[in-house]
Coordinates of C-alpha atoms in Angstrom, one line a residue:
A169 CA -12.8 -15.0 -2.7
C170 CA -9.7 -16.3 -4.5
E171 CA -11.5 -19.8 -4.8
L172 CA -14.6 -18.2 -6.2
L173 CA -12.5 -16.1 -8.7
L174 CA -10.7 -19.3 -9.9
E175 CA -14.1 -21.3 -10.1
Q176 CA -16.3 -18.8 -11.5
C177 CA -13.8 -16.7 -13.7
N178 CA -10.8 -19.0 -14.0
M179 CA -8.7 -16.1 -12.5
R180 CA -5.9 -16.7 -10.2
E181 CA -5.8 -13.5 -8.2
P182 CA -4.0 -13.0 -4.8
A183 CA -5.8 -11.7 -2.0
F184 CA -4.3 -9.8 1.1
V185 CA -6.7 -9.4 4.2
R186 CA -6.2 -7.4 7.3
N187 CA -8.9 -7.2 10.1
L188 CA -10.5 -4.0 11.1
E189 CA -8.7 -3.9 14.4
H190 CA -5.3 -4.0 12.7
L191 CA -6.3 -1.2 10.3
A192 CA -7.6 0.9 13.3
R193 CA -4.2 0.5 14.9
L194 CA -2.7 1.8 11.9
V195 CA -4.8 4.8 11.5
A196 CA -4.4 5.7 15.3
E197 CA -0.4 5.6 14.4
D198 CA -0.9 8.3 11.9
P199 CA 2.1 7.0 9.8
F200 CA 1.8 9.9 7.3
L201 CA 2.1 12.7 9.9
P202 CA 5.7 13.6 8.8
F203 CA 4.3 14.0 5.1
E204 CA 2.0 16.8 5.4
D205 CA 3.6 18.4 2.2
A206 CA 1.4 20.1 -0.1
E207 CA 3.0 18.5 -3.1
I208 CA 1.9 15.1 -2.1
S209 CA -1.0 13.8 -4.3
E210 CA -1.6 10.5 -2.7
R211 CA -1.1 8.5 0.5
S212 CA -1.2 4.8 0.0
L213 CA -1.2 1.7 1.9
T214 CA 0.1 -1.5 0.0
L215 CA -0.5 -5.0 1.2
F216 CA 1.4 -8.3 0.4
R217 CA 2.5 -11.5 1.7
P218 CA 4.4 -11.3 4.9
G219 CA 7.9 -12.5 4.5
S220 CA 8.3 -10.9 1.1
T221 CA 10.5 -8.0 2.5
V222 CA 13.7 -9.9 3.3
M223 CA 16.0 -7.7 1.3
V224 CA 13.9 -4.5 0.9
Q225 CA 14.9 -1.3 2.9
T226 CA 13.1 2.0 2.9
P227 CA 13.4 4.6 1.8
L228 CA 12.5 3.1 -1.6
E229 CA 11.8 5.6 -4.3
S230 CA 10.6 5.4 -7.9
N231 CA 13.1 6.3 -10.8
R232 CA 10.8 9.5 -11.5
K233 CA 11.0 10.5 -7.8
D234 CA 7.1 10.6 -7.9
C235 CA 6.6 7.9 -5.4
L236 CA 8.4 7.3 -2.0
V237 CA 7.9 4.1 0.1
F238 CA 8.8 5.2 3.4
R239 CA 7.9 2.3 5.7
I240 CA 7.7 -1.5 5.1
D241 CA 6.5 -3.8 7.8
A242 CA 5.4 -7.5 7.6
G243 CA 3.0 -7.6 4.7
E244 CA 2.4 -3.7 4.2
A245 CA 4.2 -0.7 3.0
F246 CA 3.3 2.9 3.5
S247 CA 4.0 5.4 0.6
I248 CA 3.4 8.9 -0.7
S249 CA 3.1 10.1 -4.2
R250 CA 3.7 13.2 -6.0
A251 CA 2.4 14.7 -9.5
I252 CA 5.3 15.1 -11.8
D253 CA 4.4 16.7 -15.1
G254 CA 0.8 16.0 -14.3
K255 CA 1.2 12.4 -13.7
S256 CA 1.1 10.9 -9.9
G257 CA 3.3 8.1 -9.0
Y258 CA 2.0 4.7 -7.9
P259 CA 3.7 2.4 -5.4
T260 CA 2.4 -1.0 -6.8
P261 CA 4.9 -1.4 -9.7
V262 CA 7.8 -0.1 -7.3
L263 CA 7.0 -2.5 -4.7
E264 CA 6.4 -5.5 -7.1
R265 CA 9.9 -5.0 -8.8
A266 CA 11.5 -4.7 -5.2
L267 CA 9.7 -7.6 -3.7
H268 CA 9.4 -9.9 -6.7
A269 CA 5.9 -10.6 -5.4
P270 CA 2.5 -9.4 -6.1
V271 CA 0.9 -6.5 -4.1
T272 CA -2.3 -4.7 -3.9
T273 CA -2.5 -0.8 -3.1
R274 CA -5.2 1.2 -1.4
S275 CA -5.6 4.7 -0.9
W276 CA -5.2 5.8 2.7
T277 CA -8.4 7.8 2.4
T278 CA -10.1 4.6 1.8
I279 CA -8.8 3.0 4.9
L280 CA -9.7 6.0 6.9
R281 CA -13.2 5.8 5.6
L282 CA -13.3 2.1 6.2
V283 CA -12.2 2.5 9.8
A284 CA -14.4 5.4 10.6
K285 CA -17.5 3.7 9.1
H286 CA -16.9 0.6 11.4
A287 CA -15.4 2.2 14.5

């Protein structure tokens, strides 16, 4: 996909791929179970290149306290977001600043639907 984007659109975009079995294992872990708070507006999985987490420790929270990254593994991070003053937090900028690397974030509901569809 990265090669096609470069060739067809002259875009250099990173891609982070996980196989379905790995995603199914993450879903089975239910990593968001401790966060069943009604104030949570979003649960997210963020992907990046493994090895980018050398100096990053959790919890990692945004300045506005609207995003909390509670777990970082090799190449992925789990976060929750809350709406503050009508605006929900988002983990991508928080993690890109901390990791000094590009990341991509997907809603946990998207991951759940993907795994359920192909299970």
